[in-house]
Coordinates of C-alpha atoms in Angstrom, one line a residue:
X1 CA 141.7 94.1 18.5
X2 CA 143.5 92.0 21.4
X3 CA 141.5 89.6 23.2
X4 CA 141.7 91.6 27.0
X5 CA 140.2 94.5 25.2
X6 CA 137.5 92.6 23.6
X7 CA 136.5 91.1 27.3
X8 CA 136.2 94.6 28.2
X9 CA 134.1 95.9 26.1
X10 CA 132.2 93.0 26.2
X11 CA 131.8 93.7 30.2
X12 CA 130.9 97.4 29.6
X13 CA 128.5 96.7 27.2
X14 CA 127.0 94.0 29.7
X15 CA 126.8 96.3 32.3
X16 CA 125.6 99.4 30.6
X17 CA 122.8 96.5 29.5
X18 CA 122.0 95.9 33.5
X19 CA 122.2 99.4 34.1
X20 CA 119.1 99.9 31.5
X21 CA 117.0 97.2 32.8
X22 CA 118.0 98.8 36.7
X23 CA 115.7 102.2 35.0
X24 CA 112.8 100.1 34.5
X25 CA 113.3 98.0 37.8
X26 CA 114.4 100.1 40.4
X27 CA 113.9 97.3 42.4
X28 CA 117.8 96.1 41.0
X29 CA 119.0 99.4 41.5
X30 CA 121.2 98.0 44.6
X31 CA 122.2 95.1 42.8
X32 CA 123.5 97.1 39.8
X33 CA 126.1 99.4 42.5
X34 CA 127.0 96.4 44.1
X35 CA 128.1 94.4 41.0
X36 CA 130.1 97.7 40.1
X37 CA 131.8 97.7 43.6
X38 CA 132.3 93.6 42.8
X39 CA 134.1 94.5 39.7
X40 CA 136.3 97.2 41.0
X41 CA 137.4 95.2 44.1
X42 CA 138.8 92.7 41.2
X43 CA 140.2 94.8 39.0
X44 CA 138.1 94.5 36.2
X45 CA 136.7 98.4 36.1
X46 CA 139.3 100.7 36.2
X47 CA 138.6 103.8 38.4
X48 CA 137.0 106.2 35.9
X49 CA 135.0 103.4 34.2
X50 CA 133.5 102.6 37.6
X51 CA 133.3 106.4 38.8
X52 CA 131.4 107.5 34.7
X53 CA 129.2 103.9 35.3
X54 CA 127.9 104.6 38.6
X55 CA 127.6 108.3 37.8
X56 CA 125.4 107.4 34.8
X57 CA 123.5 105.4 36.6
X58 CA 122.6 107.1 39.4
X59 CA 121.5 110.0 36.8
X60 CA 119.2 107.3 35.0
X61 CA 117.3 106.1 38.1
X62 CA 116.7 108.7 40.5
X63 CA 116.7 106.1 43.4
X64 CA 119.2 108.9 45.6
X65 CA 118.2 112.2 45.3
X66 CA 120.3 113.4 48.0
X67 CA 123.3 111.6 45.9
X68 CA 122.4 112.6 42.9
X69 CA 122.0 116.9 44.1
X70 CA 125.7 116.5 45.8
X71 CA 126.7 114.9 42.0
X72 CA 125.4 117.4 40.4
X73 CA 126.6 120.6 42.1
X74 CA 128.1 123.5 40.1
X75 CA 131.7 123.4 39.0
X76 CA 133.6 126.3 39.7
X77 CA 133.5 127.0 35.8
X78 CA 129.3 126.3 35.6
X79 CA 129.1 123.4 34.1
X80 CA 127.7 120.3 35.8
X81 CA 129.6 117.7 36.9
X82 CA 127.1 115.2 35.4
X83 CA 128.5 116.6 31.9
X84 CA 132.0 116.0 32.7
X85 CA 131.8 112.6 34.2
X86 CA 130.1 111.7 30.4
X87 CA 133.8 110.9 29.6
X88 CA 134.4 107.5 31.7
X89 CA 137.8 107.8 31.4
X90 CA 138.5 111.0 33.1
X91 CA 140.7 110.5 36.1
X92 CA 140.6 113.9 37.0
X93 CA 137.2 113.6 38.1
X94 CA 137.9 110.6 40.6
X95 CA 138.2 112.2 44.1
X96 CA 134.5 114.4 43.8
X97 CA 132.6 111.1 42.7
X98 CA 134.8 109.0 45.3
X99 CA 133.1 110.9 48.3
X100 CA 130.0 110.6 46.1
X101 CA 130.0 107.1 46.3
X102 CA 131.4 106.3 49.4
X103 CA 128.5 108.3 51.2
X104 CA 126.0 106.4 49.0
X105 CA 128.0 103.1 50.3
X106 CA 127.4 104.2 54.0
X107 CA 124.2 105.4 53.3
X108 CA 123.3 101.7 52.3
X109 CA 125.1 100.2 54.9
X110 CA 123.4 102.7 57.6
X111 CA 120.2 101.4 56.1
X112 CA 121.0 98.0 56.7
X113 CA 122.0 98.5 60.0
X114 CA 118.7 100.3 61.5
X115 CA 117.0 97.1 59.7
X116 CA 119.0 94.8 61.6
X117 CA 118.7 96.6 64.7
X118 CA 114.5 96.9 63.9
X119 CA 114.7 93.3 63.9
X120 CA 116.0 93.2 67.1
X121 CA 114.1 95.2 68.6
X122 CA 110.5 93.5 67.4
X123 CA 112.0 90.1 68.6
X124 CA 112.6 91.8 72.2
X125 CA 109.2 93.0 71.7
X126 CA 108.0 89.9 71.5
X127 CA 109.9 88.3 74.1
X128 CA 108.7 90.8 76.4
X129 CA 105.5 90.7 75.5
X130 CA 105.8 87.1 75.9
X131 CA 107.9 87.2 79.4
X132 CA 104.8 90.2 80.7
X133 CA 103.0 89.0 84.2
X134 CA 100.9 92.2 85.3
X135 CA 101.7 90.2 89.1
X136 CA 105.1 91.1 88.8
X137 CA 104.3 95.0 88.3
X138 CA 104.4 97.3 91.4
X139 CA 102.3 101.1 91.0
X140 CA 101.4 103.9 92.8
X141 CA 97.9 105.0 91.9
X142 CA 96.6 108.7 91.4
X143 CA 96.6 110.4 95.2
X144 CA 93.2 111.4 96.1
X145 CA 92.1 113.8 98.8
X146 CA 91.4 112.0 102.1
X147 CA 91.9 108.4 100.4
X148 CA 95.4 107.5 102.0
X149 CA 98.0 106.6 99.4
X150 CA 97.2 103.6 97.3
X151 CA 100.1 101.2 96.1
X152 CA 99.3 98.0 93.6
X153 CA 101.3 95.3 93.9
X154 CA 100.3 93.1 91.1
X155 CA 96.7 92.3 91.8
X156 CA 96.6 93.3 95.4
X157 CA 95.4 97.2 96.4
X158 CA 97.8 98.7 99.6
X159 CA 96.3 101.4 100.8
X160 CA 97.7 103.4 104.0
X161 CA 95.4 106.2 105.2
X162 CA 95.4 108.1 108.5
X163 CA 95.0 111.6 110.9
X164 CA 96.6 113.5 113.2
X165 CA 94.8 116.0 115.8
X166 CA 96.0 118.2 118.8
X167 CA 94.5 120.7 120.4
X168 CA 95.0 122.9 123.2
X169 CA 91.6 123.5 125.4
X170 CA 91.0 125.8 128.5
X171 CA 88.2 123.5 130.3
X172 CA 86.5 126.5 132.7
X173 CA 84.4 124.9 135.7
X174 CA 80.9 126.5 136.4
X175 CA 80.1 125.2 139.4
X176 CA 77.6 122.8 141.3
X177 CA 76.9 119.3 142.8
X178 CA 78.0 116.7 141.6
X179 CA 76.0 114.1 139.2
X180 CA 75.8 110.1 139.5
X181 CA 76.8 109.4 135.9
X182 CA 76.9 113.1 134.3
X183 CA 79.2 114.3 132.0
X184 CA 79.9 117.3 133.1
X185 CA 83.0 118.2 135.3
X186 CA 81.8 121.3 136.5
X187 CA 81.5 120.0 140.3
X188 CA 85.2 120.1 140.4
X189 CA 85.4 123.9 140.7
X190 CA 88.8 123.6 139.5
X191 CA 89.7 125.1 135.7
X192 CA 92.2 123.1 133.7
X193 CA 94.5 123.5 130.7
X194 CA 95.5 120.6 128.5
X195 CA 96.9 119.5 124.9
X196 CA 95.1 116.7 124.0
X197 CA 93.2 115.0 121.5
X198 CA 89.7 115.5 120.5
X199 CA 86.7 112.9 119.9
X200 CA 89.5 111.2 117.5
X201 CA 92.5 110.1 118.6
X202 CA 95.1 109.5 116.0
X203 CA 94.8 107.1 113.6
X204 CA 96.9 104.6 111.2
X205 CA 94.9 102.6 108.8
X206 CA 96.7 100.2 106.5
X207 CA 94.2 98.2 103.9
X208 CA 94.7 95.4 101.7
X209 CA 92.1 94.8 98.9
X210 CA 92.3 92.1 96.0
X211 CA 89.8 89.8 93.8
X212 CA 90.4 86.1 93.4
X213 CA 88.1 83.9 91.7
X214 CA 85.4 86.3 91.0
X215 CA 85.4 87.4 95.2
X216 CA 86.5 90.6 96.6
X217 CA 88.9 90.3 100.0
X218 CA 89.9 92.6 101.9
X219 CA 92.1 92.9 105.3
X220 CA 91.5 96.0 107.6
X221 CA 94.3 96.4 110.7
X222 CA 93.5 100.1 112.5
X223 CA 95.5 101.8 115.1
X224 CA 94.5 104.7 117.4
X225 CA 97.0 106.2 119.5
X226 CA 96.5 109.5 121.5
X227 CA 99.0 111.6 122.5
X228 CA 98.4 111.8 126.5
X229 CA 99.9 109.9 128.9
X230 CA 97.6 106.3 129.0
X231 CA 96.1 105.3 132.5
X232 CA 94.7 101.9 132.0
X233 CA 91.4 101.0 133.6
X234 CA 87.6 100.1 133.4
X235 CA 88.1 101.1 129.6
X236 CA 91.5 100.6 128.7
X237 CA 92.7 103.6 126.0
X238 CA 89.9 105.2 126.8
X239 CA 90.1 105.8 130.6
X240 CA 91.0 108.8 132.6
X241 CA 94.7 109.7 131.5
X242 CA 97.7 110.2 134.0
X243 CA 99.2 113.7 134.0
X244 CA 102.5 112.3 135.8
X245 CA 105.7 112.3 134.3
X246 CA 107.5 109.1 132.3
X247 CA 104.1 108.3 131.3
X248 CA 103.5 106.7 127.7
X249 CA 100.5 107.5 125.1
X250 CA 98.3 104.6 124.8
X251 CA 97.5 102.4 121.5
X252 CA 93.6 101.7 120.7
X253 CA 94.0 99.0 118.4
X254 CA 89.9 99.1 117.4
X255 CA 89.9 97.7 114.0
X256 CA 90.9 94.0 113.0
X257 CA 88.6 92.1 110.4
X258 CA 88.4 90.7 107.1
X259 CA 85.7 91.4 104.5
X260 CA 84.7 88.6 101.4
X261 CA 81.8 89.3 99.1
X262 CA 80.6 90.2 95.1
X263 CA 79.1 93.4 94.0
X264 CA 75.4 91.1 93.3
X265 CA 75.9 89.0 96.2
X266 CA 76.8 91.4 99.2
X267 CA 79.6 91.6 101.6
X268 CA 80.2 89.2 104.9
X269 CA 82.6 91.1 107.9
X270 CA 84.6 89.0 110.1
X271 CA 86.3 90.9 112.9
X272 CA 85.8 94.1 114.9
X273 CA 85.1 96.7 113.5
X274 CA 82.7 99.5 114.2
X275 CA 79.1 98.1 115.3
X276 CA 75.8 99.0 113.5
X277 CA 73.5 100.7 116.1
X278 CA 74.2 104.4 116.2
X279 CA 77.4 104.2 114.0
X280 CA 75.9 107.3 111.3
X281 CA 75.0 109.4 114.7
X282 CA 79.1 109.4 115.8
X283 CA 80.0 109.8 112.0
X284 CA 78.0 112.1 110.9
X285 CA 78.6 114.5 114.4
X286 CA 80.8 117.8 113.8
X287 CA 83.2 117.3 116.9
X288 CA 84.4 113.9 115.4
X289 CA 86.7 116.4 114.6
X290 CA 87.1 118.8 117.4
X291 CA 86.5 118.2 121.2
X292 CA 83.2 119.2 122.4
X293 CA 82.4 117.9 125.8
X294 CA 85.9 117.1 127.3
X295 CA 84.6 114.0 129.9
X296 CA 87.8 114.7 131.4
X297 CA 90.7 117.9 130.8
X298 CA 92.6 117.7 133.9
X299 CA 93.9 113.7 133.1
X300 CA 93.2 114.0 129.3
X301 CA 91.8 110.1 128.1
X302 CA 92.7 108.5 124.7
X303 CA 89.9 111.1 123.4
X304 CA 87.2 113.3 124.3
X305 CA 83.4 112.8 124.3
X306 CA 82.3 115.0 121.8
X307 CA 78.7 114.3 121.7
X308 CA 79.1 110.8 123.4
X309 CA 76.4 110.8 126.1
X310 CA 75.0 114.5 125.1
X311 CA 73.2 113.1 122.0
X312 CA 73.7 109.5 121.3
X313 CA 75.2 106.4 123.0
X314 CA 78.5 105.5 122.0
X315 CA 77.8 102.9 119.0
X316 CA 81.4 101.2 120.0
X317 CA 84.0 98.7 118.1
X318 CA 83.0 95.3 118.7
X319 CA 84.0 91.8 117.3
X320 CA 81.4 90.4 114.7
X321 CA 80.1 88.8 112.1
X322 CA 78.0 91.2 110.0
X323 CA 76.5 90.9 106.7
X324 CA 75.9 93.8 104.2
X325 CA 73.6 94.0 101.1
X326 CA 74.3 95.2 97.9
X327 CA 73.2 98.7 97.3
X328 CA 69.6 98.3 95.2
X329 CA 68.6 102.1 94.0
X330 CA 70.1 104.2 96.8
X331 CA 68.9 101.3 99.7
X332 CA 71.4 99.0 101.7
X333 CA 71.1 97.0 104.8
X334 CA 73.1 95.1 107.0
X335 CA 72.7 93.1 110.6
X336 CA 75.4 90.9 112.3
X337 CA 75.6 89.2 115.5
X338 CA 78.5 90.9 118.4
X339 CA 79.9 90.1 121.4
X340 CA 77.6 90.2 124.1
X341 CA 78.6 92.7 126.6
X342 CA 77.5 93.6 130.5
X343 CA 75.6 96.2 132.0
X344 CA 77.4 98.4 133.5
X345 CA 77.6 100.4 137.2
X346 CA 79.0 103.6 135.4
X347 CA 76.8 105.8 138.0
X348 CA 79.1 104.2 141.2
X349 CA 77.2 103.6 144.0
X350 CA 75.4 100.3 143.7
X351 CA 72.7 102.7 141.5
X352 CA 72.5 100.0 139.0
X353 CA 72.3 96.1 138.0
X354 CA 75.2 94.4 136.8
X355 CA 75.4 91.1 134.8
X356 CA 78.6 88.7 133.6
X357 CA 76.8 85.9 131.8
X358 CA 75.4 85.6 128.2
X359 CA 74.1 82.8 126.3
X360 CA 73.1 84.7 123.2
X361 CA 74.7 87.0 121.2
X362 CA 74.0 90.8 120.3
X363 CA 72.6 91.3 117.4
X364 CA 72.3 94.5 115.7
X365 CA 70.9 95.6 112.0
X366 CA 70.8 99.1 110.1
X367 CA 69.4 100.1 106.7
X368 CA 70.4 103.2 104.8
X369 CA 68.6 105.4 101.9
X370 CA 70.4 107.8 99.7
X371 CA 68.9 110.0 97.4
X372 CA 68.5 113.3 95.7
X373 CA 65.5 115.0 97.1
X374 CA 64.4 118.7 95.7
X375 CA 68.0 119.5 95.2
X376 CA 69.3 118.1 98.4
X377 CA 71.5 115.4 98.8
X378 CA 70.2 112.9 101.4
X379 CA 70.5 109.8 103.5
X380 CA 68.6 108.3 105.7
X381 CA 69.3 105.8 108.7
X382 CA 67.6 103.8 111.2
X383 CA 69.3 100.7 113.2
X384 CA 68.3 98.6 116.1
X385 CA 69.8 97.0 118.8
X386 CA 69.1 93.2 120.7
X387 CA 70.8 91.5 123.8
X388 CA 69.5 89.3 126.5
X389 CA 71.4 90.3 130.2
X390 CA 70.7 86.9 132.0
X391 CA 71.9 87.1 135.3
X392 CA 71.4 90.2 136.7
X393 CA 73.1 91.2 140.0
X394 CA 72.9 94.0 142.7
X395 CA 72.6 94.6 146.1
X396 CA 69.3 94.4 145.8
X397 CA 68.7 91.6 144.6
X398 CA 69.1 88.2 146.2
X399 CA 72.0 85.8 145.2
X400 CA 69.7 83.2 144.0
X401 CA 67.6 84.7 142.1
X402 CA 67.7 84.5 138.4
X403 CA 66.5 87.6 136.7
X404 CA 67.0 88.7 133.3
X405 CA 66.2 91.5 130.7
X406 CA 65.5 92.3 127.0
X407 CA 67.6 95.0 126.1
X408 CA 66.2 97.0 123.3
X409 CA 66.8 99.9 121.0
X410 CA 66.2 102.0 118.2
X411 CA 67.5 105.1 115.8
X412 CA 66.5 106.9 113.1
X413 CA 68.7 109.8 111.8
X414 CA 69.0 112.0 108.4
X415 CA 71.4 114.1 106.6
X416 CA 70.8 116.8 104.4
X417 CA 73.1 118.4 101.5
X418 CA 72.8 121.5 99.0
X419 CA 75.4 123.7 98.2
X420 CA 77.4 125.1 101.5
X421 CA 74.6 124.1 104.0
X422 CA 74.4 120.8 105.8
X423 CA 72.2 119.8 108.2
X424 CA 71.4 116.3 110.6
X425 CA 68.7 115.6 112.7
X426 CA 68.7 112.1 115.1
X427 CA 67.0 110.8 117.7
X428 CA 67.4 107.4 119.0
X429 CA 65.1 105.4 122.3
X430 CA 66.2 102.3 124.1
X431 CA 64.9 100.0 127.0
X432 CA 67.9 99.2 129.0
X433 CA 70.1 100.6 126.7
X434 CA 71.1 103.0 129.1
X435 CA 73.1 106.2 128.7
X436 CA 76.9 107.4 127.1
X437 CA 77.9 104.0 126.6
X438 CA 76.2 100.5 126.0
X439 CA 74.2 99.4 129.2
X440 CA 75.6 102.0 131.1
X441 CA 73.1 102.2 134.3
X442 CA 70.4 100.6 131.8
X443 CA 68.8 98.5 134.2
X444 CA 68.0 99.8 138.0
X445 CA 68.4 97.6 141.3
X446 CA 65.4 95.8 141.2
X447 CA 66.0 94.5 137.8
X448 CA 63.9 96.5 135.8
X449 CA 64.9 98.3 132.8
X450 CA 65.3 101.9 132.9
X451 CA 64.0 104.1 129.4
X452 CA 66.6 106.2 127.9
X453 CA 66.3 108.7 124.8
X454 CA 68.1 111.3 123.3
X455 CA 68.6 113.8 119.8
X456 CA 70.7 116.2 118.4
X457 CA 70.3 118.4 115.4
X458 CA 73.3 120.0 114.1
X459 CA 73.4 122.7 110.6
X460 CA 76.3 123.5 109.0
X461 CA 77.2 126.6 106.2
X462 CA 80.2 127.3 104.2
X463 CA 80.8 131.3 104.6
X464 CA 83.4 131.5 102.4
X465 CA 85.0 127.8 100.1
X466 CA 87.1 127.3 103.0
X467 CA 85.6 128.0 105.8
X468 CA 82.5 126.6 107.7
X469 CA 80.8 127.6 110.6
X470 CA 78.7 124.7 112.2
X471 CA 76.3 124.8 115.5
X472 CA 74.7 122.1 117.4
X473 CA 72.8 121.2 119.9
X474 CA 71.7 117.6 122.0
X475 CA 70.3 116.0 124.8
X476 CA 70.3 112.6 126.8
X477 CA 67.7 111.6 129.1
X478 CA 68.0 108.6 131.6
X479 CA 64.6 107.7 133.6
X480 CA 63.8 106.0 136.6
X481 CA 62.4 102.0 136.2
X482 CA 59.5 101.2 137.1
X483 CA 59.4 100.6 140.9
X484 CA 63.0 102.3 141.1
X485 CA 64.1 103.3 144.5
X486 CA 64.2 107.5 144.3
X487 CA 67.9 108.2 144.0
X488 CA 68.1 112.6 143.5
X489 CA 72.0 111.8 142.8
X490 CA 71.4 109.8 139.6
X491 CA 71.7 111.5 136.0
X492 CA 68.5 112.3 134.5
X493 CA 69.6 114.5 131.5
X494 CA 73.0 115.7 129.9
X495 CA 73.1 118.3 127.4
X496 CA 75.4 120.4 125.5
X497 CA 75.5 123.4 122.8
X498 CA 78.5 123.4 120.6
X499 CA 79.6 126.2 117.9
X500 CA 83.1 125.7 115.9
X501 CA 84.7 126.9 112.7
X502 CA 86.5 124.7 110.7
X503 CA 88.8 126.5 108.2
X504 CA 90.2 124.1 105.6
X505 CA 94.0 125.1 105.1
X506 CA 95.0 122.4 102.4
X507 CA 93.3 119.1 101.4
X508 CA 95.0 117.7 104.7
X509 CA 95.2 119.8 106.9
X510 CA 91.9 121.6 108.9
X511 CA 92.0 124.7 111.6
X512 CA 89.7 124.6 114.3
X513 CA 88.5 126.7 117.0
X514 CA 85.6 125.4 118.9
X515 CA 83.3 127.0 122.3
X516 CA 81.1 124.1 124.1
X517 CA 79.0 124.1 126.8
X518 CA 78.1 121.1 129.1
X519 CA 74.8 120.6 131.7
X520 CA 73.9 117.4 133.4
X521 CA 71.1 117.4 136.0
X522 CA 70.2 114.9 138.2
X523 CA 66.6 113.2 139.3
X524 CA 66.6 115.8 142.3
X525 CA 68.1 119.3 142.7
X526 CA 72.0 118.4 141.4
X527 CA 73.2 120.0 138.6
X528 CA 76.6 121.1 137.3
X529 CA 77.8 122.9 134.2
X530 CA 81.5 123.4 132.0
X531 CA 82.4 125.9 129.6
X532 CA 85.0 124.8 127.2
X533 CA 87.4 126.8 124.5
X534 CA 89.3 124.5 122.3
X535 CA 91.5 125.4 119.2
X536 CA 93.9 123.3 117.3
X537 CA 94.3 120.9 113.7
X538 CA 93.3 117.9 112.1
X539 CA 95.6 116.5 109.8
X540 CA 94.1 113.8 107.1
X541 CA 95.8 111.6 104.8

């Protein structure tokens, strides 16, 4: 026996020896193919030694199944190919167990690959992971109904929220005399036709809300444009409009303020904002979102009056500084000193005292309840109202005299809810507070305050999910000071009946149709009376 042949016996042997060991370690099963593809590279395994070894092998172990059922398919003739590769040196077996073994050889390689590339893509995990700042990440939170559209930026809430309203209203005269500070516009005699807004002009709210060290911020910038023709005057937006061509809508820019505060501590406002007496009376009336008494139709202002001077006084937006409480089992208060503002000649005529000077602030206060009562959702209200007029003026009274006043008020109001009915009661009473808006005609010639009080109750029933039908009814009374020259032109009471439906289209958009009737009478025999048919949409985002 030459010495080449005994080296390769002496290899076979060795290898049929590693192939034994490879059955009771799988775990050298791909050491064992590897070492055969080594040796056939260099020659030393001729192609049926290599093709019988690995065959064998593969038979022995079991590690690929999916190998070893393609090895062991069905010759034409019925017997097994695993009986015919028994003979190592058959060459006429070689190009079956070729593709056998180079699709075990890619099938290792493909394995080796997806490891690699799980490596890879666990250390970009981690790099990721480690690279993540929730700042950098920009979101658009889940739209709700009436909420505006919310965008996070990192750790600071965007949210942009807003309404649109028009409405077309046939403003029908009934007649009379005309009334010192009434709200009626029946006097005129003349009808009038108008698109215009209603109590609410249009509005564009943007919102920015975020938490830094423990304290929740927020930023508040409101805009309220109309969509008649602007006539600036006494009151700015909300003056008389101009019904004359190349006119321009006017922008009522009534909220600016910042907010700081904790959930246990409470909340501080800096800014202007809505004020505190009478605020739940305007938001909690039906025509905030139709017309209800028009205060003008002919020269359409920013807005309407709704039920400003039929029910309530017009609470206002006023620069402050207001604290709020944390809510403690349904109960929440808040007070906050305001800009101090002037009585007010809104009756004409020298009727009332006028005064320019303040060396105190305003301050107001409000506390709320909520709370489930038999069934019925509720809240309940009441605010005040506090400002010293120093320097009160007239015709009456003498240039150097120096008289002042105590101006003084009070609400209480409620709101009732269960199932499709809704209902509100509210009544408010204020010395010197005067009537429609704050110290208008509150204190009298002779510097005395005059009394003013007013309601209105209002219900409210869904007649079908959509569609609510709502009726109301309120009343302002102005009375004479004490001492009061008799003046039968001045107001003495404005009232108004309302009835509207409000049908609920989509989440944004609300139908309305609306009837209203306005009265104002006077401290003698003037009186004049309005009929008014409005009908138009609200759009809320």
């Amino acid at each position: 026996m030459s010495l080449k042949l005994r080296h390769r016996l002496g290899l076979l042997g060795s290898i049929v020896c590693l192939g034994t060991v490879g059955v009771a370690q799988s775990a050298q099963a791909d050491d064992y193919t590897e070492l055969l593809d080594i040796l056939r590279a260099k020659g030393s395994l001729t192609r049926g030694e290599y093709n019988g070894l690995l065959a064998h092998h593969l038979h022995r172990t079991h590690t690929a199944p999916d190998v070893q059922q393609s090895s062991y398919r069905k010759s034409p003739s019925g017997r097994s190919r695993s009986s015919r590769n028994a003979n190592y040196g058959d060459s006429s077996l070689d190009a079956p167990d070729v593709t056998t073994i180079a699709a075990a050889s890619a099938a290792r390689r493909a394995a080796a690959d997806a490891e690699a590339s799980a490596r890879s893509a666990q250390s970009t995990l981690f790099r990721a992971q480690h690279d993540y700042d929730p700042a950098s990440i920009v979101r658009v939170k889940p739209y709700v109904a009436g909420k505006g559209v919310t965008i996070q930026a990192g750790q600071i809430d965007i949210n942009l929220s807003g309404f649109i309203n028009g409405y077309y209203t046939f403003n029908g005269a009934g007649g009379g005399s005309p009334v010192a500070g009434g709200v009626s516009t029946g006097s005129t005699g003349f009808d009038s036709s108008a698109v215009r807004n209603g109590l609410l002009p249009g509005g564009l709210i943007l919102k920015l809300t975020t938490t830094q060290d423990g304290i929740d911020l927020g930023a508040v910038f409101g805009m309220y444009p109309g969509i008649n023709n602007a006539d600036v005057g006494t009151f700015n937006a909300n003056s008389g409009g101009s019904p004359v061509g190349l006119g321009t809508a006017g922008l009522d820019f009534r909220q600016v303020y910042m907010t700081a505060g904790t959930k246990d501590l409470g909340t501080i406002k800096i800014g202007r904002d809505i004020a505190l007496f009478a605020a739940d009376a305007i938001l909690n009336d039906a025509t905030l979102l139709s017309v209800g008494s028009t205060g003008s139709n002919a020269n359409p202002a920013n807005t309407s009056l709704g039920r400003i001077g039929v029910g309530y006084v017009y609470t206002d937006w006023l620069p402050q500084i207001t604290y709020i409480s944390p809510k403690w089992h349904g109960l929440q208060g808040s007070i906050g000193v305001m800009t101090p503002l002037d009585e007010f000649n809104y009756a004409g005529g020298g009727r009332s005292a006028v005064s320019s000077q303040h060396s105190s602030p305003m301050v107001q206060g409000k506390v709320t309840y909520d709370a489930t009562i038999e069934g019925f959702t509720a809240r309940f209200w009441s605010s005040f109202l506090i400002q010293h007029q120093q320097s009160l003026t007239s015709n009456a009274l003498s240039d150097n005299s120096k008289h002042s006043a105590m101006v003084e008020a009070g609400d209480v109001g409620m709101k009732l809810t269960k199932g499709p009915f809704e209902g509100v009661a509210y009544y408010y009473y204020g010395s010197g507070l005067g009537t429609t808006g704050l110290f208008f005609d509150g204190v009298a010639t002779n510097g005395r305050k005059r009394n003013s009080e007013g309601y209105y109750v209002q219900g409210a029933y869904k007649i079908l999910p959509r569609l609510k039908i709502v009726g109301s009814y309120g009343v302002s009374n102005l009375y004479s000071a004490a001492g009061e020259v008799y003046d039968p032109l001045m107001v003495r009471r404005n009232e108004s009946e309302v009835g509207a439906l409000y049908y609920n289209l989509t989440d944004w958009m609300t139908i309305v149709g609306e009837y209203a009737h306005t009265k104002s009478d006077s401290h003698g025999p003037n009186k004049e009376d309005d009929s008014t048919i409005s009908a138009g949409a609200m759009m809320t985002f």
